[in-house]
Amino acid sequence: MTVDRVVWSMLQEAMGVYRDSPRATAWLRAHAERYTEPVRIAVAGRSHIGKSTVVNALIGDEFVPQSSFVWYRGGTEPRAHVFSGPGRPHEVGIGRRGARHHVETGQFDRADKVVVEWPARTLRDVVLIDTPSEATPEQVLGDADAVLYLMRHVQDDDLKFLQSAHDHPIARTAAIHTVAVLARADEIGAGRIDALSSAKQIARRYRRDVAVQPLCQNVVSVAGLLAVAARTLREDEFDALRILASLGREELEDHLLSADRFVGEQFPLAMEPVVRQALLERFGIFGVRLITALIRQGFDSQVKLTGQLVQRSGLGELRDSIAIHFTERREVLKARSALLALDVLLRMEPRQNARKLVADLERVVASAHDFRELRLVAALQSGRTKLPAELQTEALRIVGAEGTAPAARLGFEYEADARELREALLDALLRWQAQAADAHAPNDHRKAAQIVVRTCEGLLQQLS
């Protein structure tokens, strides 16, 4: 039985054990409901790091930031509810402020949580939680199955947050729920046209950093304003940018030395200052510089341009990372969250008739193959377990570090048919069985090989 089904059965068993405790029953019901939802991803980080901008880019619509937790869920039509103190939530309207949507929470002195239902494709598979800067790690991690942690560079406070996500023994055992994001990537290179390339190189270095690597599954860089532009660029904005691109590069660069020069009266084109100011607010000086350069290079239609912006902004890589590490591992992430919740309950309200649940929880955490895969990924990436380079690359891929679909695990970059997958799988199984049986190999080498063998055997059953 898969780990998600085992843990679901444990939740149902716990409801029977604690049926006479209203508080415990409510807690378990909430987590049972959460178990059936899409993956909850909290977007966290320090103040002014661009959390709302990244959320907007992922959704594909712009919302005015709020000062509370804002949950974005999929829905057939736009709706919003405010949770303010005890009692039922209040439905509120969603208005417009210029080009952005605004949840009308002004009637409430305090909003603990705002839930927005929105018809966006991204929200079919995930719930995005935009977190306030003053939120504690416990508040962020308590409601989330996974975390996008935004930062400019890795500083001590960032490491403390990432480490706090691993404080609980179960969290350390199943370390699968954090992707670090170097936000505002255009600022890393001081606004130079190659800033995004520099940011991607820095992200790659952090992936190999011994202080960072054990704490997150990936590090990517994102230029938030460009990412939003890629999803929300309007026709009138594209027309204005194309007009700007008609200026010579040096002449336009001269007026992009500062915001004042760009919106000043001496601008060489007949374009209203209010239009130029709006472009700056939407894309920033770097964005205007890059977009006009792309238009001159031949990306001169809205479709061509937005495709380039998705790629260059880092939004495409961020989406891929969310898919590989979060949505493809939904069942394991949900099982992990439920096990954490069960552990809290069993510690807070210990009971004699809950002893079997305690033993089952310990057994699942220790022996579930999904968690063993994740522990191996963490051990290989952190250097606690070492394999020869070519074996390490293959081991990481097979146990799902680059995606959990059979083709991704077996290294196919095209849609292989069942025969090709099976042949590659049998070849890998024989190779790793030999590694697991090698009496001269170190013990951790053989244990790693045994996990890879078990994965191969599971895939073989899946393909048969």
Short mmCIF file of C-alpha atoms in Angstrom, two decimals, residues 30 110 115-116 130 167 178 206 245 263 341 350 352 383:
data_model
loop_
_atom_site.label_atom_id
_atom_site.label_comp_id
_atom_site.label_asym_id
_atom_site.label_seq_id
_atom_site.Cartn_x
_atom_site.Cartn_y
_atom_site.Cartn_z
CA ALA A 30 -9.46 19.69 9.26
CA ARG A 110 -8.24 43.09 11.35
CA VAL A 115 -9.24 33.40 0.94
CA VAL A 116 -9.55 34.23 -2.76
CA ASP A 130 0.98 34.88 0.30
CA ASP A 167 13.26 21.21 13.53
CA THR A 178 11.31 23.89 0.34
CA TYR A 206 23.95 28.08 -3.87
CA ALA A 245 12.42 50.37 -29.03
CA VAL A 263 9.77 60.51 -17.25
CA ALA A 341 -0.44 16.68 12.58
CA PRO A 350 -1.64 10.82 24.84
CA GLN A 352 -3.57 4.20 26.15
CA GLY A 383 27.51 14.84 0.93
#
